[in-house]
Coordinates of C-alpha atoms in Angstrom, one line a residue:
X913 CA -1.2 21.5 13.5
X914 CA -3.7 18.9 13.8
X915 CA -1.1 15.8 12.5
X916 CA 1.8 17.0 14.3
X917 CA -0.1 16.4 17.6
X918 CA -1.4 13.3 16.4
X919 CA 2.0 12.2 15.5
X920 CA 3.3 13.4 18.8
X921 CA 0.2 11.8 20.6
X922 CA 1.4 8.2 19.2
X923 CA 5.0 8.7 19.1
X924 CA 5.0 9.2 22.9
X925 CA 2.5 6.3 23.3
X926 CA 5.4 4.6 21.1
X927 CA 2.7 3.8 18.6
X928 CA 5.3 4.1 15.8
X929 CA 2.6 2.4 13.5
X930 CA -0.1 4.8 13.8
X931 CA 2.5 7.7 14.0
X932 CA 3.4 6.5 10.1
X933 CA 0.2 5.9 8.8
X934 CA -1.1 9.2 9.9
X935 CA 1.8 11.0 8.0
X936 CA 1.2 8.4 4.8
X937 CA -2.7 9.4 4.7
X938 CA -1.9 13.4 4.9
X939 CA -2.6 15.1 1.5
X940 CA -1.4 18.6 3.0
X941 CA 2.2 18.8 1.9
X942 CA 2.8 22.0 4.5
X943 CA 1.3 19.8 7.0
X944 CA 3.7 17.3 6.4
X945 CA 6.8 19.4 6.2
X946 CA 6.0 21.0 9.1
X947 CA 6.0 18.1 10.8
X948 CA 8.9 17.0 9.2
X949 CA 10.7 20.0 10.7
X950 CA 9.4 19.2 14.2
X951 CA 10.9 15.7 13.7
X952 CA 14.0 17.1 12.6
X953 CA 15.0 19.0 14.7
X954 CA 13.6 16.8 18.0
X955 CA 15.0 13.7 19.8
X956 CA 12.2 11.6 20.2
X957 CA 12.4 7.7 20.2
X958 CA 10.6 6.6 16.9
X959 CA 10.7 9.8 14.9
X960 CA 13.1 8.3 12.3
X961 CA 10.5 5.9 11.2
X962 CA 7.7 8.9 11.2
X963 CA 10.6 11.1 9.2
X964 CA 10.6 8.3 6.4
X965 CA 7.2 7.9 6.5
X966 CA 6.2 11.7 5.9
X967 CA 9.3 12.0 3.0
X968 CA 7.7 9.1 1.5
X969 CA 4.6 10.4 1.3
X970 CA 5.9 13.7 0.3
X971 CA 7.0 12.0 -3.0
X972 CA 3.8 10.7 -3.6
X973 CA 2.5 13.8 -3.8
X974 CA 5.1 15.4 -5.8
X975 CA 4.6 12.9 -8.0
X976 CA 0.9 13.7 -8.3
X977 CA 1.3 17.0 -9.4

């Protein structure tokens, strides 16, 4: 719960930056796709960007496995 307010914290300060790099740093995949729910399904300015960001890292992890 702790990076979805973080990322909401900094999307609504349109700190689109700092929203992305918290989701790239995550290594808790159901942290991310939670978020990546929220994100979905909301309309907030910016959460495109933060959607990319978390899939990306999502990947990574994947890929780490």
């Amino acid at each position: 719960m702790g990076l979805t307010v973080e990322v909401l914290n900094d999307l609504e300060a349109s700190n689109l930056q700092a929203a992305s790099q918290a989701a790239l740093m995550e290594n808790n995949a159901i942290a991310l796709i939670e978020l990546l729910e929220m994100l979905w399904s909301c309309n907030l300015e910016g959460a495109n960007t933060v959607i990319d960001a978390v899939l990306q890292r999502l990947l990574q992890l994947r890929a780490a496995r």
